[in-house]
C-alpha positions as MATLAB code, in Angstrom:
seq = 'TATKTVTLSKYGVSTFSDTHAWTIPEGLKVYYASAIDKKGETLGLKEVTGSIPACTGVILQGTANAEYTLTSTDAGSLERSAGKGIDFTYALRPVISTDGYALAATDLTTNTSKDPNHNYILADGGDAPVFAPAAAGTIAAGKAYYSTRADKDTYASSGASASAKGISLPLDVTPTGINSVVAEGTNVKNQNAYNIAGQRIGKDYKGLVIINGKKYIRK';
ca = [
      68.658   58.032  -38.540;
      66.716   55.502  -36.471;
      62.822   55.106  -36.661;
      60.188   53.820  -34.118;
      56.730   52.805  -34.844;
      53.922   53.507  -32.278;
      50.393   52.264  -32.505;
      47.647   54.119  -30.564;
      44.603   52.634  -28.835;
      41.045   52.710  -29.933;
      40.755   56.106  -28.286;
      43.762   57.318  -30.068;
      45.618   57.890  -26.746;
      48.774   56.115  -25.492;
      51.666   56.656  -23.046;
      55.134   56.622  -24.269;
      58.882   56.927  -23.067;
      62.306   55.802  -24.378;
      65.964   56.349  -23.789;
      66.492   58.554  -26.804;
      64.441   61.692  -27.965;
      62.144   61.602  -31.118;
      60.542   63.949  -33.503;
      56.853   64.402  -33.407;
      55.211   63.314  -36.705;
      52.400   65.227  -38.397;
      48.987   64.421  -36.953;
      50.327   63.351  -33.578;
      50.064   65.405  -30.329;
      52.393   64.949  -27.353;
      51.709   65.991  -23.732;
      53.616   66.107  -20.509;
      51.253   65.365  -17.350;
      51.186   67.287  -14.225;
      49.795   66.399  -10.916;
      45.891   65.912  -10.536;
      43.710   68.711   -9.528;
      42.628   69.403   -5.991;
      39.407   67.264   -6.473;
      41.418   64.297   -7.342;
      39.578   63.820  -10.723;
      41.796   65.106  -13.608;
      45.308   64.735  -14.694;
      46.780   68.188  -16.011;
      48.182   68.144  -19.528;
      50.724   70.486  -21.202;
      51.612   70.049  -24.907;
      55.107   69.071  -25.831;
      56.698   71.013  -28.956;
      59.580   70.208  -31.099;
      60.557   66.704  -29.886;
      59.669   64.118  -27.255;
      62.401   64.188  -24.934;
      64.337   61.229  -23.676;
      63.718   59.564  -20.507;
      60.295   61.364  -19.912;
      57.060   59.858  -19.654;
      54.479   61.425  -22.036;
      50.929   61.033  -23.496;
      50.487   60.582  -27.149;
      47.148   61.543  -28.939;
      46.144   61.002  -32.604;
      44.011   58.996  -34.826;
      42.428   55.660  -33.245;
      44.216   52.575  -33.906;
      46.652   54.266  -36.193;
      50.450   53.802  -36.489;
      52.866   56.712  -36.339;
      56.539   56.670  -37.358;
      58.875   58.480  -34.993;
      62.165   59.724  -36.068;
      65.306   59.862  -33.902;
      66.690   63.365  -32.988;
      69.889   64.183  -31.069;
      67.869   66.898  -29.200;
      67.808   65.737  -25.349;
      68.995   62.219  -26.071;
      70.284   60.504  -23.177;
      71.087   57.038  -22.046;
      69.782   55.489  -18.812;
      72.635   54.652  -16.473;
      71.690   53.504  -12.943;
      68.691   55.721  -12.944;
      70.372   58.788  -14.092;
      68.912   61.124  -16.695;
      65.259   60.091  -15.947;
      63.137   63.169  -15.828;
      60.912   63.325  -12.951;
      59.863   66.836  -13.380;
      56.548   65.854  -14.713;
      53.854   63.495  -13.199;
      54.367   60.435  -15.395;
      57.170   58.077  -14.737;
      58.974   56.528  -17.822;
      59.418   52.840  -18.173;
      62.441   52.375  -20.221;
      63.877   49.195  -18.969;
      63.729   46.452  -21.539;
      62.494   43.887  -19.179;
      59.600   46.003  -18.052;
      59.008   47.664  -14.811;
      57.715   45.987  -11.760;
      54.928   48.041   -9.953;
      54.289   48.117   -6.206;
      51.046   46.802   -4.832;
      48.493   49.645   -4.906;
      47.048   50.622   -1.561;
      44.216   53.216   -1.869;
      43.974   53.648    2.018;
      45.556   57.018    2.766;
      48.358   56.947    5.303;
      51.149   59.005    6.505;
      53.765   56.635    5.338;
      56.101   57.209    2.257;
      55.631   53.787    1.286;
      54.069   52.347   -0.720;
      53.436   54.824   -3.580;
      50.205   54.611   -5.302;
      50.538   53.637   -8.986;
      48.155   54.300  -11.955;
      48.319   52.981  -15.491;
      46.464   54.171  -18.544;
      43.384   52.120  -19.018;
      39.699   51.872  -20.723;
      37.288   53.800  -18.524;
      34.488   52.554  -20.698;
      33.792   55.889  -22.657;
      37.297   57.440  -22.386;
      40.887   56.422  -21.269;
      41.632   56.949  -17.638;
      44.583   56.348  -15.250;
      43.274   53.506  -13.174;
      44.767   52.120   -9.832;
      47.307   49.451  -10.778;
      47.694   46.228   -8.628;
      51.097   44.582   -8.329;
      52.414   43.544  -11.805;
      54.411   44.854  -14.818;
      53.879   47.597  -17.223;
      55.667   47.324  -20.716;
      58.910   49.046  -21.485;
      58.539   52.158  -23.510;
      55.217   53.240  -21.617;
      54.574   55.588  -18.782;
      52.657   55.727  -15.483;
      51.310   58.019  -12.866;
      52.721   57.351   -9.336;
      52.200   59.462   -6.233;
      53.205   59.150   -2.662;
      50.355   57.554   -0.499;
      50.147   60.421    2.034;
      50.004   62.897   -0.886;
      47.448   60.858   -3.142;
      44.638   63.336   -3.802;
      42.587   60.690   -5.622;
      42.507   58.215   -2.899;
      41.968   60.821   -0.278;
      38.974   62.216   -2.122;
      37.108   58.716   -1.396;
      37.965   56.957   -4.665;
      37.883   53.218   -4.518;
      39.257   50.324   -6.464;
      36.037   50.204   -8.433;
      36.254   53.883   -9.488;
      36.904   54.491  -13.308;
      40.192   56.452  -12.439;
      41.825   59.795  -12.888;
      40.533   61.160  -16.165;
      42.419   63.160  -19.024;
      41.270   66.603  -20.332;
      41.182   65.194  -23.943;
      38.109   65.388  -26.195;
      38.054   61.719  -27.313;
      35.398   58.982  -27.998;
      35.989   55.280  -28.540;
      36.663   55.691  -32.079;
      39.117   58.543  -31.466;
      37.170   61.028  -33.637;
      35.188   64.106  -32.386;
      33.479   65.530  -35.382;
      32.384   65.184  -38.971;
      32.853   67.698  -41.423;
      32.380   68.163  -45.077;
      35.223   67.273  -47.379;
      37.700   70.276  -48.283;
      39.616   70.466  -51.445;
      42.827   69.342  -49.916;
      42.046   66.336  -47.950;
      42.485   63.812  -50.812;
      46.224   64.402  -50.823;
      46.639   63.920  -47.021;
      47.309   60.706  -45.089;
      43.945   59.062  -44.466;
      42.660   56.074  -42.647;
      39.400   54.212  -42.462;
      37.252   53.594  -39.445;
      39.348   50.724  -38.375;
      42.585   52.942  -38.284;
      44.046   51.181  -41.558;
      45.909   53.395  -43.985;
      43.931   53.964  -47.294;
      44.530   55.412  -50.668;
      43.302   58.610  -52.358;
      40.617   56.612  -54.468;
      38.945   55.297  -51.300;
      35.192   56.454  -50.996;
      33.069   56.901  -48.054;
      34.027   57.823  -44.325;
      37.625   58.549  -43.767;
      39.758   59.876  -40.834;
      42.427   62.616  -41.450;
      44.389   64.066  -38.615;
      41.694   62.791  -36.118;
      38.441   64.245  -37.975;
      35.921   62.511  -40.120;
      35.470   63.441  -43.652;
      32.960   62.023  -46.285;
      34.651   61.175  -49.801;
      32.174   60.875  -52.683;
];
């Protein structure tokens, strides 16, 4: 059985794709993305259950800066062969080439041409992660990006500019990836816990701890 480690951003959010399917570990949520809404402001999300399918771009959400270990599964595993097997059912495009994937230049001017596509990559929006317009360049293998045909780009046609923050995600996140502080329960000492920097800590650690994306006070 193979394993793969993924590290989330300071918001606890990242994109992901691979040529094989992987189980979803405890504490990590996975989402498919659908097209943006009619206002061109928000990317729709649908939670993935069971396993992360092969050759499919998804969004991961968990504890900020934390590492998660994925375990391989035969469910839906496919090898990429001349582009075959890639799932374009959902809005995110997988990047599964070991050499990265070259993005076309982004043109936010609406037109009737099928080329070029408008490409967006996950970026820091200042107070939340967003999919921001991507200039020509590369995006690392194992990630995913949002791409839309130029004449079908709702975000651009709504008057967005290159200086706009980008397409938002319907996720409740903060720069620390934590949404609430609650009193310590009787079972939290035995669960995987992290400090505010996203580092794994032991059961004897005192103070503010993060468990499954929530803050607890250990005394």
